[in-house]
PDB file of C-alpha atoms in Angstrom:
ATOM      1  CA  UNK O   1       0.000   0.000   0.000  1.00  0.00           C
ATOM      2  CA  UNK O   2       2.898   2.380   0.641  1.00  0.00           C
ATOM      3  CA  UNK O   3       4.047   2.354  -2.993  1.00  0.00           C
ATOM      4  CA  UNK O   4       0.511   2.953  -4.272  1.00  0.00           C
ATOM      5  CA  UNK O   5       0.030   5.922  -1.899  1.00  0.00           C
ATOM      6  CA  UNK O   6       3.406   7.321  -2.921  1.00  0.00           C
ATOM      7  CA  UNK O   7       2.572   7.133  -6.641  1.00  0.00           C
ATOM      8  CA  UNK O   8      -0.848   8.709  -6.051  1.00  0.00           C
ATOM      9  CA  UNK O   9       0.773  11.510  -4.048  1.00  0.00           C
ATOM     10  CA  UNK O  10       3.307  12.180  -6.792  1.00  0.00           C
ATOM     11  CA  UNK O  11       0.621  12.160  -9.501  1.00  0.00           C
ATOM     12  CA  UNK O  12      -1.650  14.479  -7.528  1.00  0.00           C
ATOM     13  CA  UNK O  13       1.275  16.878  -6.971  1.00  0.00           C
ATOM     14  CA  UNK O  14       2.112  16.858 -10.691  1.00  0.00           C
ATOM     15  CA  UNK O  15      -1.496  17.456 -11.719  1.00  0.00           C
ATOM     16  CA  UNK O  16      -1.998  20.195  -9.133  1.00  0.00           C
ATOM     17  CA  UNK O  17       1.222  21.918 -10.276  1.00  0.00           C
ATOM     18  CA  UNK O  18       0.066  21.680 -13.887  1.00  0.00           C
ATOM     19  CA  UNK O  19      -3.353  23.042 -12.890  1.00  0.00           C
ATOM     20  CA  UNK O  20      -1.843  26.000 -11.035  1.00  0.00           C
ATOM     21  CA  UNK O  21       0.281  26.875 -14.072  1.00  0.00           C
ATOM     22  CA  UNK O  22      -2.712  26.735 -16.392  1.00  0.00           C
ATOM     23  CA  UNK O  23      -5.033  28.660 -14.099  1.00  0.00           C
ATOM     24  CA  UNK O  24      -2.553  31.423 -13.326  1.00  0.00           C
ATOM     25  CA  UNK O  25      -1.874  32.300 -16.949  1.00  0.00           C
ATOM     26  CA  UNK O  26      -4.337  32.117 -19.768  1.00  0.00           C
ATOM     27  CA  UNK O  27      -1.616  31.276 -22.281  1.00  0.00           C
ATOM     28  CA  UNK O  28      -0.303  27.826 -23.074  1.00  0.00           C
ATOM     29  CA  UNK O  29       3.120  26.783 -21.868  1.00  0.00           C
ATOM     30  CA  UNK O  30       4.404  27.013 -25.439  1.00  0.00           C
ATOM     31  CA  UNK O  31       3.143  30.596 -25.773  1.00  0.00           C
ATOM     32  CA  UNK O  32       4.662  31.519 -22.407  1.00  0.00           C
ATOM     33  CA  UNK O  33       8.020  30.071 -23.430  1.00  0.00           C
ATOM     34  CA  UNK O  34       7.932  31.979 -26.720  1.00  0.00           C
ATOM     35  CA  UNK O  35       6.976  35.256 -25.001  1.00  0.00           C
ATOM     36  CA  UNK O  36       9.734  34.915 -22.424  1.00  0.00           C
ATOM     37  CA  UNK O  37      12.375  33.918 -24.967  1.00  0.00           C
ATOM     38  CA  UNK O  38      11.644  36.992 -27.132  1.00  0.00           C
ATOM     39  CA  UNK O  39      11.161  39.487 -24.288  1.00  0.00           C
ATOM     40  CA  UNK O  40      13.701  42.018 -23.146  1.00  0.00           C
ATOM     41  CA  UNK O  41      15.276  40.814 -19.910  1.00  0.00           C
ATOM     42  CA  UNK O  42      14.255  44.002 -18.081  1.00  0.00           C
ATOM     43  CA  UNK O  43      10.600  43.391 -19.003  1.00  0.00           C
ATOM     44  CA  UNK O  44      10.302  39.882 -17.581  1.00  0.00           C
ATOM     45  CA  UNK O  45       8.998  41.206 -14.267  1.00  0.00           C
ATOM     46  CA  UNK O  46       6.006  42.771 -16.082  1.00  0.00           C
ATOM     47  CA  UNK O  47       4.858  39.569 -17.771  1.00  0.00           C
ATOM     48  CA  UNK O  48       2.299  38.721 -15.104  1.00  0.00           C
ATOM     49  CA  UNK O  49       0.794  42.222 -15.184  1.00  0.00           C
ATOM     50  CA  UNK O  50       0.455  42.152 -18.969  1.00  0.00           C
ATOM     51  CA  UNK O  51      -0.978  38.654 -18.968  1.00  0.00           C
ATOM     52  CA  UNK O  52      -3.743  39.829 -16.633  1.00  0.00           C
ATOM     53  CA  UNK O  53      -5.009  42.300 -19.248  1.00  0.00           C
ATOM     54  CA  UNK O  54      -7.655  40.109 -20.826  1.00  0.00           C
ATOM     55  CA  UNK O  55      -7.845  42.021 -24.102  1.00  0.00           C
ATOM     56  CA  UNK O  56      -4.204  41.271 -24.965  1.00  0.00           C
ATOM     57  CA  UNK O  57      -3.422  38.115 -26.914  1.00  0.00           C
ATOM     58  CA  UNK O  58      -0.171  36.189 -26.545  1.00  0.00           C
ATOM     59  CA  UNK O  59       1.069  37.893 -29.711  1.00  0.00           C
ATOM     60  CA  UNK O  60       0.283  41.351 -28.298  1.00  0.00           C
ATOM     61  CA  UNK O  61       2.008  40.590 -24.991  1.00  0.00           C
ATOM     62  CA  UNK O  62       5.037  39.233 -26.821  1.00  0.00           C
ATOM     63  CA  UNK O  63       5.192  42.326 -29.022  1.00  0.00           C
ATOM     64  CA  UNK O  64       4.948  44.705 -26.062  1.00  0.00           C
ATOM     65  CA  UNK O  65       7.548  42.833 -24.013  1.00  0.00           C
ATOM     66  CA  UNK O  66      10.038  42.702 -26.868  1.00  0.00           C
ATOM     67  CA  UNK O  67       9.661  46.242 -28.249  1.00  0.00           C
ATOM     68  CA  UNK O  68       9.057  48.579 -25.296  1.00  0.00           C
ATOM     69  CA  UNK O  69      11.005  49.401 -22.148  1.00  0.00           C
ATOM     70  CA  UNK O  70       8.146  48.760 -19.732  1.00  0.00           C
ATOM     71  CA  UNK O  71       7.513  50.270 -16.320  1.00  0.00           C
ATOM     72  CA  UNK O  72       4.463  50.428 -14.043  1.00  0.00           C
ATOM     73  CA  UNK O  73       3.267  53.722 -15.538  1.00  0.00           C
ATOM     74  CA  UNK O  74       3.389  52.326 -19.079  1.00  0.00           C
ATOM     75  CA  UNK O  75       1.479  49.239 -17.944  1.00  0.00           C
ATOM     76  CA  UNK O  76      -1.269  51.519 -16.589  1.00  0.00           C
ATOM     77  CA  UNK O  77      -1.377  53.442 -19.877  1.00  0.00           C
ATOM     78  CA  UNK O  78      -1.683  50.150 -21.795  1.00  0.00           C
ATOM     79  CA  UNK O  79      -4.523  49.016 -19.499  1.00  0.00           C
ATOM     80  CA  UNK O  80      -6.359  52.292 -19.961  1.00  0.00           C
ATOM     81  CA  UNK O  81      -5.829  52.250 -23.735  1.00  0.00           C
ATOM     82  CA  UNK O  82      -7.131  48.665 -23.937  1.00  0.00           C
ATOM     83  CA  UNK O  83     -10.270  49.669 -22.050  1.00  0.00           C
ATOM     84  CA  UNK O  84     -10.829  52.511 -24.539  1.00  0.00           C
ATOM     85  CA  UNK O  85     -10.762  50.193 -27.543  1.00  0.00           C
ATOM     86  CA  UNK O  86     -14.232  49.606 -28.940  1.00  0.00           C
ATOM     87  CA  UNK O  87     -14.305  46.806 -31.478  1.00  0.00           C
ATOM     88  CA  UNK O  88     -17.352  48.152 -33.324  1.00  0.00           C
ATOM     89  CA  UNK O  89     -15.755  51.558 -33.866  1.00  0.00           C
ATOM     90  CA  UNK O  90     -12.357  50.288 -34.963  1.00  0.00           C
ATOM     91  CA  UNK O  91     -13.342  47.210 -36.972  1.00  0.00           C
ATOM     92  CA  UNK O  92     -15.698  49.369 -39.045  1.00  0.00           C
ATOM     93  CA  UNK O  93     -12.565  51.247 -40.075  1.00  0.00           C
ATOM     94  CA  UNK O  94     -10.671  48.024 -40.811  1.00  0.00           C
ATOM     95  CA  UNK O  95      -8.407  48.259 -37.766  1.00  0.00           C
ATOM     96  CA  UNK O  96      -7.833  45.298 -35.496  1.00  0.00           C
ATOM     97  CA  UNK O  97      -6.965  45.324 -31.824  1.00  0.00           C
ATOM     98  CA  UNK O  98      -3.380  44.374 -32.695  1.00  0.00           C
ATOM     99  CA  UNK O  99      -3.152  47.432 -34.974  1.00  0.00           C
ATOM    100  CA  UNK O 100      -4.307  49.526 -32.034  1.00  0.00           C
ATOM    101  CA  UNK O 101      -1.681  47.946 -29.745  1.00  0.00           C
ATOM    102  CA  UNK O 102       1.046  48.595 -32.347  1.00  0.00           C
ATOM    103  CA  UNK O 103       0.090  52.261 -32.378  1.00  0.00           C
ATOM    104  CA  UNK O 104       0.003  52.376 -28.583  1.00  0.00           C
ATOM    105  CA  UNK O 105       3.506  50.906 -28.464  1.00  0.00           C
ATOM    106  CA  UNK O 106       4.799  53.356 -31.094  1.00  0.00           C
ATOM    107  CA  UNK O 107       3.529  56.297 -29.034  1.00  0.00           C
ATOM    108  CA  UNK O 108       3.853  54.971 -25.467  1.00  0.00           C
ATOM    109  CA  UNK O 109       6.505  57.514 -24.494  1.00  0.00           C
ATOM    110  CA  UNK O 110       4.147  60.396 -25.368  1.00  0.00           C
ATOM    111  CA  UNK O 111       0.938  58.967 -23.918  1.00  0.00           C
ATOM    112  CA  UNK O 112      -0.556  59.994 -20.598  1.00  0.00           C
ATOM    113  CA  UNK O 113      -4.013  59.971 -19.069  1.00  0.00           C
ATOM    114  CA  UNK O 114      -4.861  63.409 -20.452  1.00  0.00           C
ATOM    115  CA  UNK O 115      -4.083  62.769 -24.115  1.00  0.00           C
ATOM    116  CA  UNK O 116      -5.451  59.229 -24.523  1.00  0.00           C
ATOM    117  CA  UNK O 117      -8.745  60.557 -25.903  1.00  0.00           C
ATOM    118  CA  UNK O 118      -6.886  62.530 -28.557  1.00  0.00           C
ATOM    119  CA  UNK O 119      -4.799  59.462 -29.311  1.00  0.00           C
ATOM    120  CA  UNK O 120      -7.964  57.400 -29.806  1.00  0.00           C
ATOM    121  CA  UNK O 121      -9.305  59.979 -32.267  1.00  0.00           C
ATOM    122  CA  UNK O 122      -6.016  59.964 -34.165  1.00  0.00           C
ATOM    123  CA  UNK O 123      -5.993  56.171 -34.373  1.00  0.00           C
ATOM    124  CA  UNK O 124      -9.558  56.112 -35.640  1.00  0.00           C
ATOM    125  CA  UNK O 125      -8.546  58.173 -38.658  1.00  0.00           C
ATOM    126  CA  UNK O 126      -7.963  56.052 -41.729  1.00  0.00           C
ATOM    127  CA  UNK O 127      -4.232  56.365 -42.212  1.00  0.00           C
ATOM    128  CA  UNK O 128      -1.081  54.325 -42.139  1.00  0.00           C
ATOM    129  CA  UNK O 129       0.654  56.613 -39.669  1.00  0.00           C
ATOM    130  CA  UNK O 130       1.820  54.985 -36.446  1.00  0.00           C
ATOM    131  CA  UNK O 131       3.828  57.788 -34.874  1.00  0.00           C
ATOM    132  CA  UNK O 132       1.647  60.572 -33.456  1.00  0.00           C
ATOM    133  CA  UNK O 133       4.402  62.184 -31.380  1.00  0.00           C
ATOM    134  CA  UNK O 134       3.926  65.715 -32.758  1.00  0.00           C
ATOM    135  CA  UNK O 135       0.198  65.719 -32.037  1.00  0.00           C
ATOM    136  CA  UNK O 136       0.618  64.132 -28.601  1.00  0.00           C
ATOM    137  CA  UNK O 137       3.337  66.564 -27.495  1.00  0.00           C
ATOM    138  CA  UNK O 138       0.954  69.496 -27.937  1.00  0.00           C
ATOM    139  CA  UNK O 139      -2.619  68.119 -28.010  1.00  0.00           C
ATOM    140  CA  UNK O 140      -4.383  71.497 -27.885  1.00  0.00           C
ATOM    141  CA  UNK O 141      -2.622  72.630 -31.039  1.00  0.00           C
ATOM    142  CA  UNK O 142      -3.500  69.364 -32.788  1.00  0.00           C
ATOM    143  CA  UNK O 143      -7.173  69.618 -31.871  1.00  0.00           C
ATOM    144  CA  UNK O 144      -7.744  73.287 -32.647  1.00  0.00           C
ATOM    145  CA  UNK O 145      -5.752  74.342 -35.665  1.00  0.00           C
ATOM    146  CA  UNK O 146      -6.122  78.016 -36.355  1.00  0.00           C
ATOM    147  CA  UNK O 147      -7.707  78.760 -39.654  1.00  0.00           C
ATOM    148  CA  UNK O 148      -6.222  81.523 -41.714  1.00  0.00           C
ATOM    149  CA  UNK O 149      -8.417  84.464 -42.645  1.00  0.00           C
ATOM    150  CA  UNK O 150      -5.881  85.715 -45.163  1.00  0.00           C
ATOM    151  CA  UNK O 151      -7.271  85.865 -48.672  1.00  0.00           C
ATOM    152  CA  UNK O 152      -5.323  84.166 -51.391  1.00  0.00           C
ATOM    153  CA  UNK O 153      -5.793  84.338 -55.127  1.00  0.00           C
ATOM    154  CA  UNK O 154      -4.784  81.926 -57.806  1.00  0.00           C
ATOM    155  CA  UNK O 155      -3.750  84.652 -60.227  1.00  0.00           C
ATOM    156  CA  UNK O 156      -1.487  87.516 -59.386  1.00  0.00           C
ATOM    157  CA  UNK O 157      -2.747  89.795 -62.168  1.00  0.00           C
ATOM    158  CA  UNK O 158      -6.206  89.746 -63.645  1.00  0.00           C
ATOM    159  CA  UNK O 159      -6.757  91.442 -67.029  1.00  0.00           C
ATOM    160  CA  UNK O 160     -10.233  92.538 -67.993  1.00  0.00           C
ATOM    161  CA  UNK O 161     -11.271  93.389 -71.573  1.00  0.00           C
TER     162      UNK O 161
END
C-alpha cells in the first residue's frame, strides 16, 4: 500500500502543479516560453501584469515585451488604452486590436491619461501613420488648428477686356 500511496501523491502533486500553471496564466506553456524567450530581460517582471489584461493576446504581450522598455506607468497606460478600444468603432474602419496595440507601443513615451482621448481619435482616422508624437506633445494645437483668414488668389494679375 505504501508504494501505491506514494505514486498517487506524486501524480496528484504533478497534476496540481500543472493546474496552477494553467489557471494562473491564460496562455499555453508554449506561448509563455515563446513570449519569455523573445522578451527584453528588463521586461520579464512585467509579464504577469500584462498577462492579466484580458484584451491582450499572446502575440500582443510578446510584441509589447520585446519592443518597449516597460515600467508600471506604461502598464497603466496600456490598461487604460485597452479599455478605450471599442471593437465596433475600430473594426468598421478596418483596424484590429493588434493594430491599435502597435500604435500604442509606437507612441507609449508620449501617452498619458490626459491625451489618450486625442490618441484614440487619431488612431480612428484612416491612415497608415503609427507615430503621433507631434500631435501628442501638444494636443491642444492638434485639436484646434487656427484657420487663416488671409485671402489668397490663384492669379497675381487679372486682365479685364
